[in-house]
Coordinates of C-alpha atoms in Angstrom, one line a residue:
Chain H
M1 CA 54.4 -35.7 -44.9
K2 CA 56.2 -39.0 -44.9
H3 CA 58.8 -37.7 -47.3
F4 CA 60.0 -35.1 -44.8
L5 CA 60.9 -37.9 -42.4
S6 CA 64.5 -38.5 -43.2
T7 CA 66.3 -41.5 -41.7
A8 CA 68.3 -39.1 -39.6
V9 CA 65.1 -37.8 -38.0
V10 CA 63.9 -41.3 -37.3
L11 CA 67.2 -42.2 -35.7
A12 CA 67.2 -39.1 -33.7
S13 CA 63.7 -39.8 -32.5
L14 CA 64.6 -43.3 -31.6
A15 CA 67.7 -42.2 -29.7
M16 CA 65.5 -39.7 -27.9
L17 CA 63.1 -42.4 -26.9
A18 CA 65.7 -45.1 -26.2
G19 CA 64.8 -47.1 -23.1
C20 CA 61.2 -46.2 -23.6
P21 CA 58.9 -48.7 -25.2
S22 CA 57.5 -47.3 -28.5
K23 CA 54.0 -47.7 -27.0
P24 CA 53.6 -46.9 -23.3
P25 CA 52.7 -49.9 -21.1
P26 CA 49.1 -50.2 -20.1
A27 CA 48.4 -47.8 -17.2
P28 CA 46.4 -48.8 -14.2
P29 CA 42.9 -47.4 -14.2
P30 CA 42.9 -43.8 -13.4
A31 CA 42.3 -43.8 -9.7
A32 CA 42.2 -40.2 -8.7
E33 CA 38.5 -39.5 -8.7
N34 CA 37.8 -35.8 -8.8
T35 CA 34.1 -35.6 -9.0
G36 CA 33.5 -32.9 -6.4
S37 CA 31.7 -29.7 -6.8
T38 CA 31.5 -28.1 -10.2
S39 CA 33.4 -24.9 -10.7
G40 CA 31.2 -21.9 -10.8
V41 CA 30.1 -20.1 -13.9
A42 CA 32.4 -17.1 -13.1
D43 CA 35.4 -19.3 -12.6
A44 CA 34.7 -21.3 -15.7
N45 CA 34.3 -18.3 -17.8
A46 CA 37.4 -16.6 -16.5
N47 CA 39.4 -15.6 -19.5
V48 CA 42.7 -14.9 -17.7
D49 CA 44.9 -17.8 -17.2
E50 CA 46.1 -17.0 -13.7
T51 CA 48.4 -19.9 -13.3
D52 CA 50.3 -19.5 -16.5
A53 CA 53.7 -17.7 -16.2
A54 CA 56.0 -16.0 -18.6
G55 CA 58.7 -18.6 -18.0
P56 CA 62.4 -18.4 -18.8
S57 CA 63.8 -16.3 -21.7
G58 CA 66.6 -17.1 -24.1
E59 CA 67.0 -18.2 -27.7
L60 CA 65.8 -21.8 -27.2
L61 CA 63.9 -21.4 -24.0
S62 CA 61.6 -18.8 -25.5
K63 CA 60.5 -21.4 -28.1
R64 CA 57.6 -23.1 -26.5
I65 CA 56.0 -24.9 -29.4
I66 CA 57.1 -28.3 -30.7
Y67 CA 55.7 -29.2 -34.1
F68 CA 54.9 -32.7 -35.4
D69 CA 54.5 -34.5 -38.7
F70 CA 51.1 -35.8 -39.9
D71 CA 49.8 -38.7 -37.8
K72 CA 53.2 -38.8 -36.0
A73 CA 54.1 -38.3 -32.3
E74 CA 57.9 -38.4 -32.7
I75 CA 59.8 -35.3 -31.8
R76 CA 61.5 -34.0 -35.0
A77 CA 65.2 -33.4 -35.2
D78 CA 64.6 -29.7 -35.6
S79 CA 62.9 -29.6 -32.2
Q80 CA 65.3 -31.7 -30.2
S81 CA 67.5 -28.8 -29.1
V82 CA 64.4 -26.9 -27.9
V83 CA 63.2 -29.9 -25.9
A84 CA 66.7 -30.3 -24.5
A85 CA 66.9 -26.7 -23.4
H86 CA 63.6 -26.9 -21.5
A87 CA 64.7 -30.2 -20.0
A88 CA 68.0 -28.7 -18.7
Y89 CA 66.1 -25.7 -17.3
L90 CA 63.5 -27.7 -15.6
A91 CA 66.1 -30.2 -14.2
K92 CA 67.9 -27.2 -12.7
N93 CA 64.7 -25.7 -11.4
P94 CA 62.9 -28.6 -9.8
S95 CA 60.1 -26.5 -8.3
Q96 CA 59.1 -25.2 -11.8
K97 CA 56.1 -26.9 -13.3
V98 CA 55.0 -27.0 -16.9
R99 CA 51.8 -28.1 -18.6
L100 CA 52.2 -29.9 -21.9
E101 CA 49.3 -29.1 -24.2
G102 CA 49.0 -31.6 -27.1
H103 CA 47.1 -30.7 -30.3
A104 CA 46.2 -32.3 -33.6
D105 CA 45.1 -30.9 -37.0
E106 CA 41.5 -30.9 -37.9
R107 CA 41.4 -34.0 -40.1
G108 CA 39.7 -37.1 -38.8
S109 CA 37.5 -37.7 -35.8
R110 CA 37.6 -35.4 -32.8
E111 CA 37.9 -37.8 -30.0
Y112 CA 40.5 -39.8 -31.8
N113 CA 42.4 -36.6 -32.4
I114 CA 42.3 -36.0 -28.6
G115 CA 44.2 -39.3 -28.4
L116 CA 46.7 -38.1 -31.0
G117 CA 47.3 -34.8 -29.2
E118 CA 47.8 -36.8 -25.9
R119 CA 50.3 -39.1 -27.6
R120 CA 52.3 -36.0 -28.7
G121 CA 52.2 -34.5 -25.2
Q122 CA 53.3 -37.8 -23.8
A123 CA 56.2 -37.9 -26.3
V124 CA 57.5 -34.6 -25.0
R125 CA 56.8 -35.7 -21.4
R126 CA 58.9 -38.8 -21.9
A127 CA 61.7 -36.9 -23.6
L128 CA 61.8 -34.4 -20.6
L129 CA 61.7 -37.3 -18.1
L130 CA 64.6 -39.0 -19.9
Q131 CA 66.6 -35.8 -19.6
G132 CA 66.3 -35.5 -15.9
V133 CA 63.0 -33.6 -15.3
A134 CA 60.9 -35.0 -12.4
E135 CA 57.5 -36.4 -13.0
L136 CA 55.9 -34.0 -10.5
Q137 CA 57.0 -31.1 -12.7
L138 CA 54.9 -32.2 -15.6
S139 CA 51.3 -32.5 -16.5
T140 CA 49.7 -33.1 -19.9
V141 CA 46.4 -32.1 -21.5
S142 CA 45.2 -32.8 -25.0
Y143 CA 42.9 -30.5 -26.9
G144 CA 42.9 -32.6 -30.0
E145 CA 41.7 -30.4 -32.9
E146 CA 39.6 -28.2 -30.6
R147 CA 42.0 -25.3 -30.1
P148 CA 43.7 -24.7 -33.4
A149 CA 46.6 -22.2 -33.5
A150 CA 45.8 -21.3 -37.1
A151 CA 42.5 -21.2 -38.9
G152 CA 42.2 -22.7 -42.4
S153 CA 42.0 -26.1 -44.0
D154 CA 45.4 -26.3 -45.8
E155 CA 48.7 -27.9 -45.1
Q156 CA 50.1 -24.6 -43.8
A157 CA 47.5 -24.4 -41.1
Y158 CA 47.6 -28.1 -40.4
A159 CA 51.4 -28.0 -39.8
L160 CA 51.0 -25.1 -37.3
N161 CA 48.2 -27.0 -35.5
R162 CA 50.0 -30.3 -35.0
R163 CA 51.9 -29.3 -31.9
V164 CA 52.7 -29.5 -28.2
E165 CA 52.7 -26.2 -26.3
I166 CA 55.0 -26.0 -23.2
V167 CA 53.2 -23.8 -20.8
Y168 CA 55.2 -22.6 -17.7
L169 CA 53.1 -22.4 -14.6
K170 CA 53.4 -20.1 -11.6
Chain F
M1 CA 20.9 -41.9 -8.1
K2 CA 23.2 -41.5 -5.1
K3 CA 22.8 -37.7 -5.4
L4 CA 25.9 -38.0 -7.6
A5 CA 27.6 -36.5 -4.5
L6 CA 27.9 -33.5 -6.6
S7 CA 26.8 -30.1 -6.3
L8 CA 24.2 -29.3 -8.9
L9 CA 24.9 -26.0 -10.4
V10 CA 22.2 -23.8 -11.9
L11 CA 23.8 -22.0 -14.7
A12 CA 23.3 -18.4 -15.3
S13 CA 20.8 -17.8 -18.0
F14 CA 22.2 -17.0 -21.4
T15 CA 19.2 -15.2 -22.7
G16 CA 20.2 -12.5 -25.0
S17 CA 23.5 -14.0 -26.0
A18 CA 24.0 -14.3 -29.7
F19 CA 24.2 -17.7 -31.2
A20 CA 24.0 -19.6 -34.4
Q21 CA 20.5 -20.1 -35.7
L22 CA 20.1 -22.9 -38.1
K23 CA 18.3 -22.7 -41.4
L24 CA 17.2 -25.9 -43.2
T25 CA 17.6 -26.2 -47.0
I26 CA 16.7 -29.4 -48.9
T27 CA 19.6 -30.1 -51.2
S28 CA 18.4 -33.3 -52.9
G29 CA 15.5 -35.7 -52.7
V30 CA 14.2 -38.9 -54.2
T31 CA 13.5 -38.9 -57.9
D32 CA 9.8 -39.4 -57.5
P33 CA 8.7 -37.8 -54.3
I34 CA 5.1 -38.3 -53.2
P35 CA 3.0 -35.3 -54.2
I36 CA 1.1 -34.0 -51.2
A37 CA -1.0 -30.9 -50.5
V38 CA -0.8 -29.6 -46.9
V39 CA -3.7 -27.1 -46.8
P40 CA -3.4 -24.2 -44.3
F41 CA -5.0 -25.3 -41.1
A42 CA -8.0 -23.5 -39.5
R43 CA -6.3 -21.1 -37.0
A44 CA -7.0 -20.1 -33.4
V45 CA -6.4 -16.4 -33.6
P46 CA -4.7 -14.9 -31.6
A47 CA -3.9 -17.8 -29.3
D48 CA -1.8 -19.7 -31.9
G49 CA 0.7 -16.8 -32.0
G50 CA 0.7 -16.8 -35.8
V51 CA 2.4 -20.3 -36.0
D52 CA 1.6 -21.7 -39.4
V53 CA 1.1 -25.4 -38.6
A54 CA 0.6 -26.6 -42.2
A55 CA 3.8 -24.9 -43.3
I56 CA 5.8 -26.7 -40.6
V57 CA 4.1 -30.1 -41.5
Q58 CA 4.9 -29.5 -45.2
R59 CA 8.5 -28.6 -44.5
D60 CA 9.0 -31.6 -42.3
L61 CA 7.6 -33.9 -44.9
E62 CA 9.8 -32.4 -47.6
S63 CA 12.9 -32.5 -45.5
S64 CA 12.6 -36.3 -45.5
G65 CA 13.0 -36.1 -49.3
R66 CA 10.1 -38.5 -49.7
F67 CA 7.4 -35.8 -50.3
K68 CA 6.9 -32.8 -52.5
G69 CA 4.4 -30.3 -51.2
M70 CA 1.9 -28.4 -53.4
A71 CA 2.5 -24.7 -53.6
R72 CA -0.2 -22.8 -51.7
T73 CA -0.7 -20.4 -54.5
D74 CA -1.9 -23.3 -56.7
M75 CA -4.6 -24.3 -54.2
I76 CA -8.1 -23.3 -55.4
T77 CA -9.9 -24.3 -52.2
T78 CA -8.7 -24.5 -48.6
P79 CA -10.7 -27.1 -46.8
T80 CA -10.0 -27.8 -43.1
T81 CA -11.9 -31.0 -42.7
A82 CA -11.7 -34.3 -44.6
T83 CA -15.4 -34.1 -45.6
D84 CA -14.7 -30.9 -47.5
V85 CA -11.9 -32.3 -49.5
E86 CA -13.0 -32.9 -53.1
A87 CA -10.7 -35.8 -53.8
A88 CA -11.1 -35.7 -57.6
A89 CA -10.2 -32.1 -57.8
W90 CA -7.0 -32.5 -55.8
K91 CA -6.1 -35.6 -57.8
Q92 CA -6.6 -33.5 -60.9
M93 CA -4.0 -31.1 -59.6
R94 CA -1.5 -34.0 -59.4
N95 CA -1.7 -34.8 -55.7
D96 CA -1.7 -38.2 -54.1
Y97 CA -2.6 -37.0 -50.6
V98 CA -4.1 -34.0 -49.0
V99 CA -3.6 -33.0 -45.3
V100 CA -6.2 -30.8 -43.7
G101 CA -6.5 -29.7 -40.1
R102 CA -7.6 -27.4 -37.4
V103 CA -6.1 -25.5 -34.5
T104 CA -8.7 -24.7 -31.8
A105 CA -8.5 -22.9 -28.5
V106 CA -9.6 -25.2 -25.6
A107 CA -9.9 -24.9 -21.9
G108 CA -7.0 -23.7 -19.8
G109 CA -5.5 -21.6 -22.6
Q110 CA -4.4 -24.7 -24.4
L111 CA -4.6 -25.4 -28.1
A112 CA -5.9 -28.6 -29.7
V113 CA -4.6 -29.7 -33.1
E114 CA -6.4 -32.2 -35.3
A115 CA -5.6 -33.3 -38.8
D116 CA -7.0 -35.6 -41.4
L117 CA -5.2 -37.3 -44.2
V118 CA -7.0 -38.1 -47.5
N119 CA -5.7 -40.4 -50.2
V120 CA -7.2 -38.4 -53.1
L121 CA -6.3 -41.2 -55.6
N122 CA -9.1 -43.4 -54.1
G123 CA -10.9 -40.8 -52.0
Q124 CA -10.2 -42.7 -48.7
V125 CA -9.8 -40.9 -45.5
L126 CA -6.8 -42.3 -43.5
P127 CA -7.5 -41.5 -39.9
L128 CA -4.6 -40.2 -37.8
N129 CA -6.6 -41.0 -34.6
R130 CA -4.9 -38.4 -32.6
K131 CA -5.6 -35.0 -31.2
W132 CA -2.6 -33.0 -29.9
T133 CA -3.4 -30.7 -27.0
V134 CA -0.5 -28.3 -26.1
I135 CA 0.2 -25.0 -24.5
P136 CA 0.6 -22.3 -27.2
A137 CA 4.4 -22.3 -26.8
N138 CA 4.5 -26.0 -27.9
L139 CA 2.4 -25.5 -31.0
R140 CA 5.4 -26.1 -33.3
N141 CA 5.9 -29.4 -31.5
A142 CA 2.3 -30.4 -32.2
A143 CA 2.9 -29.6 -35.9
H144 CA 5.9 -31.9 -35.9
R145 CA 3.7 -34.6 -34.4
V146 CA 1.2 -34.2 -37.1
A147 CA 4.0 -34.6 -39.6
D148 CA 5.2 -37.7 -37.8
A149 CA 1.7 -39.2 -38.0
V150 CA 1.3 -38.4 -41.7
Y151 CA 4.7 -39.8 -42.4
E152 CA 4.0 -43.0 -40.5
R153 CA 0.6 -43.5 -42.1
I154 CA 2.0 -43.2 -45.7
I155 CA 5.6 -44.5 -45.4
G156 CA 4.9 -47.2 -42.7
Q157 CA 7.8 -46.0 -40.5
R158 CA 7.7 -43.9 -37.4
G159 CA 8.4 -40.2 -38.2
A160 CA 11.2 -38.4 -36.3
F161 CA 10.2 -34.8 -36.8
A162 CA 9.1 -34.2 -33.2
T163 CA 12.7 -34.9 -31.9
R164 CA 15.6 -32.7 -30.9
I165 CA 19.2 -32.3 -31.9
A166 CA 22.1 -31.0 -29.9
Y167 CA 25.3 -29.5 -31.4
V168 CA 28.3 -27.4 -30.7
S169 CA 28.6 -23.9 -32.1
V170 CA 32.0 -22.1 -32.2
D171 CA 32.5 -18.4 -32.8
G172 CA 35.6 -16.3 -33.1
Q173 CA 39.1 -16.8 -34.5
P174 CA 41.6 -19.1 -32.9
P175 CA 42.9 -19.1 -30.2
K176 CA 40.1 -16.8 -28.8
Q177 CA 37.0 -18.8 -29.5
R178 CA 33.7 -19.2 -27.8
Y179 CA 31.9 -22.5 -27.6
Q180 CA 28.2 -23.1 -27.1
L181 CA 26.2 -26.2 -26.6
I182 CA 22.9 -25.8 -28.3
V183 CA 19.7 -27.8 -28.3
A184 CA 17.2 -27.3 -31.1
D185 CA 14.2 -29.0 -32.7
A186 CA 15.2 -31.5 -35.4
D187 CA 14.4 -28.8 -38.1
G188 CA 16.9 -26.5 -36.5
E189 CA 14.2 -24.2 -35.0
N190 CA 13.6 -23.4 -31.4
A191 CA 17.3 -23.3 -30.6
H192 CA 18.5 -22.8 -27.0
V193 CA 22.0 -22.3 -25.7
I194 CA 22.4 -24.6 -22.7
L195 CA 26.0 -23.9 -22.0
E196 CA 28.6 -21.3 -23.1
R197 CA 32.3 -21.4 -22.4
D198 CA 35.6 -19.9 -23.7
R199 CA 37.3 -23.3 -23.6
P200 CA 36.3 -26.2 -25.8
L201 CA 33.0 -28.1 -25.4
M202 CA 32.8 -31.4 -27.3
S203 CA 31.2 -34.8 -27.7
P204 CA 27.6 -34.2 -26.6
A205 CA 25.6 -37.4 -26.1
W206 CA 21.8 -37.7 -25.4
S207 CA 20.6 -39.9 -22.5
P208 CA 18.1 -42.5 -23.8
D209 CA 15.2 -40.6 -22.3
G210 CA 16.2 -37.4 -24.1
K211 CA 16.3 -35.4 -20.9
L212 CA 20.1 -35.2 -20.2
L213 CA 23.2 -34.5 -22.2
A214 CA 26.6 -35.8 -21.3
Y215 CA 29.5 -33.8 -22.8
V216 CA 33.2 -32.9 -22.4
S217 CA 34.2 -29.5 -21.2
F218 CA 37.7 -28.1 -20.9
E219 CA 36.6 -25.2 -18.7
S220 CA 38.9 -26.3 -15.8
K221 CA 41.9 -26.5 -18.2
S222 CA 41.7 -30.2 -18.5
S223 CA 39.0 -32.4 -19.8
A224 CA 36.0 -33.4 -17.7
V225 CA 32.8 -35.1 -18.4
Y226 CA 29.5 -33.5 -17.3
V227 CA 25.9 -34.5 -17.3
Q228 CA 23.4 -31.7 -17.7
D229 CA 19.6 -31.6 -17.5
V230 CA 18.5 -29.9 -20.7
A231 CA 15.3 -28.4 -19.2
S232 CA 16.7 -27.1 -16.0
T233 CA 20.3 -26.6 -17.1
Q234 CA 21.4 -28.1 -13.8
R235 CA 24.5 -30.2 -14.2
S236 CA 27.0 -32.4 -12.4
R237 CA 30.6 -33.3 -13.2
V238 CA 30.8 -37.1 -13.4
S239 CA 34.4 -37.6 -14.3
A240 CA 37.4 -35.3 -13.9
R241 CA 40.1 -37.9 -13.4
A242 CA 43.8 -37.3 -14.1
G243 CA 44.5 -37.1 -17.9
I244 CA 41.8 -37.4 -20.6
N245 CA 38.1 -37.7 -19.8
G246 CA 36.3 -38.0 -23.0
A247 CA 33.9 -39.5 -25.5
P248 CA 30.9 -40.2 -23.2
T249 CA 28.1 -42.4 -24.4
W250 CA 25.0 -43.7 -22.6
S251 CA 24.1 -47.3 -22.0
P252 CA 20.7 -48.1 -23.5
D253 CA 19.2 -48.3 -19.9
G254 CA 20.6 -44.9 -19.1
K255 CA 22.4 -46.1 -16.0
K256 CA 25.9 -46.1 -17.2
L257 CA 28.3 -44.0 -19.3
A258 CA 31.0 -45.5 -21.4
L259 CA 33.9 -43.1 -21.2
T260 CA 37.5 -42.7 -22.5
L261 CA 40.0 -42.2 -19.8
G262 CA 43.7 -41.7 -20.3
G263 CA 45.2 -41.4 -16.8
S264 CA 48.5 -39.6 -16.2
G265 CA 50.3 -42.1 -18.5
G266 CA 48.1 -41.0 -21.4
N267 CA 47.0 -44.5 -22.5
L268 CA 43.4 -44.1 -23.7
D269 CA 41.1 -47.0 -22.9
I270 CA 37.3 -47.4 -22.5
Y271 CA 35.7 -47.6 -19.1
L272 CA 32.1 -48.0 -17.8
L273 CA 31.0 -45.6 -15.2
D274 CA 27.9 -46.5 -13.1
L275 CA 26.2 -43.1 -12.5
A276 CA 24.4 -44.2 -9.4
T277 CA 27.3 -45.9 -7.6
Q278 CA 30.2 -44.0 -9.3
Q279 CA 31.8 -47.5 -9.7
L280 CA 34.3 -47.5 -12.6
N281 CA 35.1 -50.6 -14.6
R282 CA 37.7 -50.9 -17.2
L283 CA 36.5 -52.3 -20.5
T284 CA 39.5 -52.3 -22.8
D285 CA 43.2 -52.5 -22.0
D286 CA 45.5 -51.9 -24.9
P287 CA 48.5 -49.5 -25.4
G288 CA 46.9 -48.0 -28.5
I289 CA 44.2 -45.4 -28.5
D290 CA 40.8 -46.9 -27.7
T291 CA 38.0 -44.3 -27.8
E292 CA 34.6 -43.3 -29.2
A293 CA 32.5 -46.0 -27.6
S294 CA 29.0 -46.7 -29.0
F295 CA 26.6 -49.3 -27.5
S296 CA 24.6 -51.8 -29.5
P297 CA 20.8 -51.1 -29.0
D298 CA 20.6 -54.2 -26.7
G299 CA 23.5 -52.9 -24.6
A300 CA 25.4 -56.2 -25.0
F301 CA 28.2 -54.8 -27.2
I302 CA 30.3 -51.7 -27.4
Y303 CA 31.8 -50.6 -30.8
F304 CA 34.8 -48.3 -30.5
T305 CA 37.7 -46.8 -32.4
S306 CA 41.2 -48.3 -31.8
D307 CA 44.5 -47.9 -33.6
R308 CA 45.9 -51.1 -32.0
S309 CA 46.5 -52.4 -35.6
G310 CA 48.3 -49.2 -36.6
S311 CA 45.6 -47.1 -38.1
P312 CA 42.2 -46.3 -36.6
Q313 CA 39.6 -49.0 -37.1
V314 CA 36.4 -50.0 -35.4
Y315 CA 36.3 -52.9 -33.0
R316 CA 33.6 -54.6 -31.0
I317 CA 33.7 -55.9 -27.4
A318 CA 31.1 -57.9 -25.4
V319 CA 30.3 -55.8 -22.3
A320 CA 29.6 -58.8 -20.1
T321 CA 32.7 -61.0 -20.9
R322 CA 35.2 -58.3 -22.0
E323 CA 36.5 -60.9 -24.4
R324 CA 39.2 -60.0 -26.8
P325 CA 37.8 -57.2 -29.0
K326 CA 36.9 -58.2 -32.6
R327 CA 37.8 -56.0 -35.5
V328 CA 34.8 -54.9 -37.4
T329 CA 35.9 -52.5 -40.2
F330 CA 38.3 -53.6 -43.0
T331 CA 37.6 -51.2 -45.8
G332 CA 40.3 -48.5 -46.1
S333 CA 42.9 -47.2 -43.8
Y334 CA 40.7 -45.0 -41.5
N335 CA 37.4 -45.9 -39.9
A336 CA 36.5 -44.2 -36.7
R337 CA 33.7 -42.8 -34.5
P338 CA 31.2 -45.7 -34.9
R339 CA 27.5 -45.2 -34.2
V340 CA 25.2 -48.2 -34.3
S341 CA 21.8 -47.8 -36.1
P342 CA 18.7 -48.0 -33.9
D343 CA 17.9 -51.5 -35.4
G344 CA 21.4 -52.6 -34.6
K345 CA 22.0 -53.7 -38.2
Q346 CA 24.3 -50.9 -39.5
L347 CA 27.3 -48.9 -38.4
A348 CA 27.8 -45.3 -39.3
V349 CA 31.5 -44.5 -39.3
L350 CA 33.9 -41.7 -40.3
T351 CA 35.8 -43.3 -43.2
L352 CA 38.7 -42.1 -45.3
D353 CA 37.5 -42.3 -48.9
G354 CA 40.1 -41.6 -51.5
G355 CA 41.6 -38.7 -49.5
A356 CA 38.3 -37.3 -48.3
Y357 CA 36.9 -37.9 -44.8
R358 CA 33.3 -39.1 -45.3
I359 CA 30.5 -40.9 -43.5
G360 CA 30.2 -44.5 -44.4
L361 CA 27.5 -47.0 -43.5
Q362 CA 28.6 -50.5 -42.9
D363 CA 26.2 -53.4 -43.0
L364 CA 27.1 -55.4 -39.8
T365 CA 25.9 -58.7 -41.4
S366 CA 27.7 -58.6 -44.7
G367 CA 30.5 -56.2 -43.7
A368 CA 29.9 -54.1 -46.9
L369 CA 30.7 -50.4 -46.5
A370 CA 28.9 -47.8 -48.6
V371 CA 30.0 -44.1 -48.6
L372 CA 27.0 -42.0 -47.7
S373 CA 28.2 -38.4 -47.7
K374 CA 30.0 -36.3 -50.4
G375 CA 32.0 -33.8 -48.6
Q376 CA 35.8 -33.5 -48.1
Q377 CA 35.7 -33.3 -44.3
D378 CA 32.6 -34.8 -43.0
E379 CA 32.4 -36.2 -39.5
S380 CA 30.3 -37.0 -36.4
P381 CA 27.5 -39.1 -37.8
S382 CA 24.4 -39.6 -35.6
F383 CA 21.3 -41.6 -36.5
A384 CA 17.8 -40.3 -36.3
P385 CA 15.9 -42.4 -33.8
N386 CA 13.8 -44.0 -36.6
G387 CA 17.0 -44.9 -38.5
A388 CA 15.9 -43.2 -41.7
M389 CA 18.4 -40.4 -41.7
V390 CA 21.9 -39.6 -40.4
I391 CA 22.8 -36.1 -39.2
L392 CA 26.5 -35.2 -39.7
A393 CA 28.9 -32.3 -39.7
G394 CA 30.7 -31.1 -42.8
R395 CA 32.7 -28.1 -44.0
E396 CA 31.5 -25.7 -46.6
R397 CA 33.8 -22.8 -47.7
G398 CA 35.9 -23.4 -44.6
R399 CA 32.9 -23.3 -42.2
G400 CA 31.4 -26.1 -40.2
V401 CA 27.8 -26.9 -41.3
L402 CA 25.3 -29.6 -40.5
Q403 CA 23.6 -31.9 -42.9
T404 CA 21.1 -34.7 -42.9
V405 CA 21.3 -37.6 -45.3
S406 CA 18.9 -40.5 -45.8
I407 CA 20.5 -43.8 -45.2
D408 CA 20.0 -44.7 -48.9
G409 CA 22.0 -41.5 -49.7
Q410 CA 19.3 -40.2 -52.0
T411 CA 18.0 -37.3 -49.9
S412 CA 20.0 -34.6 -48.2
A413 CA 19.3 -31.4 -46.4
R414 CA 21.7 -28.7 -45.1
L415 CA 21.3 -27.0 -41.8
N416 CA 23.2 -23.7 -42.2
A417 CA 24.2 -21.5 -39.3
D418 CA 23.8 -17.8 -39.8
A419 CA 27.0 -17.1 -37.8
G420 CA 30.0 -19.0 -36.6
E421 CA 30.4 -22.7 -37.3
V422 CA 28.4 -25.6 -36.1
R423 CA 29.7 -29.1 -35.4
E424 CA 29.1 -32.4 -33.6
P425 CA 25.4 -32.8 -34.2
V426 CA 23.7 -35.6 -32.1
W427 CA 20.1 -36.6 -32.8
G428 CA 18.1 -37.2 -29.7
P429 CA 15.7 -40.1 -29.0
F430 CA 11.9 -40.2 -29.7
L431 CA 10.1 -38.1 -27.0
P432 CA 7.0 -39.3 -25.2

């Protein structure tokens, strides 16, 4: 996939992340302990995602999936306008929250891929923050390779699976 | 335990729900397996429920790749005691050993299993010195214990047939998939679904006593680590902190879990969680991805995956001092998901081998890495408790399957699911 990464893309990605260290600084130990009661079987098996909302419409805003190159967490040039549109919308609607769901393709180890998916989710999060979205509007989750968008073990499926999904919440 | 301050949840029973049943096929063995005749045992009809103990013993021994069982149709006599074994005749039929035995009904509705091993090359009876008394439902387990005893008497190493495995089974097409956490005997039989969810389940890990499984579930739309009692299916949520909660692994004393936590900033590092006190201690602190912890058998070190050098490699850190982690793997551009062998001398890793993801075994003394598996997308190695085999996940015709491979790479067996795909096998400890 490296050959797809033109200099322009790299520059655009760098511009996007300007002011952000290429690796995030070490975070303090996660403090928020949430080890209370387990959710019940019925809740856990609920198929309907009650908190997910339709979200805004429009040419760019209806695009909710950001794709990534192999082993990369930089937002590609072809996705910058989509990210920017969501950033503008969220900045204008500060009560609107989104969940950023990071994913990886199936190659490599599963827990490491959880890390790769998270890195992608964080890249979109940082881009949104840089464009005026408030921290409280954003949450991330990484599914690694556990929730593929496409089945199959070929580059076509892999490309569809390396992604961040922007999920609007109610 | 400080009651874990958690509500224990009894899960609804999943009886009747369809799930992937495994079928074991031996795919390759050593060039000169030991010929052995496992003669049908004297039965206790009807209390034994038709369980063919000798067939289970023979299949176990063959699955190790070290033995070749004699076909029953070639047996001329079927003795059930050592005194009735005519050594010369069995030797004539090209056997080195003969196993005979008896299942008898005893008091309290239980069954007693006894077996004798005869070296027919010299006529010596090799006593197994054990009698296994079980309830009828556990007759298969008794058969596995006979196989363990025979294996140990001949090979000189403890058998691991009377152990269990856990794995994740996935059904359906993305994005509507169902995930099941399944516990089965090491031969794939006697499978039980212990948890079923429509969001991902991953990274099961056995407690050292073989009673509990820690795992990751996304059922609440973010990752959380749970600990579940396999027998009762009661469970508790032990970590649902902000961000990633992943890759649980037990300390050898069973008191702590090593976990990967990401926090809201998404920086994955390894932490130690004391299960009784809920005290959390950070073990690694690096901006790269640190994950997939595995304890050394003495509990002194943790091996883990980190991409602090650019690509994923395995590092080691001393638990007591938390000294600067030392890089352990140097062969190739991708080494992840370490698991330390029970004797602490080897490391099983997921390694990128000329474009294919395979399981490698690294000698921790010499640093030499040998590729063990032959697939294109193998992953999730886990050692048998006797260290003789590794169970792993691979892909065959686009479907996840499980395999066992001997650590010399000579012997392999496949555990095929009849439906769905299976992944993330973990081999449990020896059971008392």
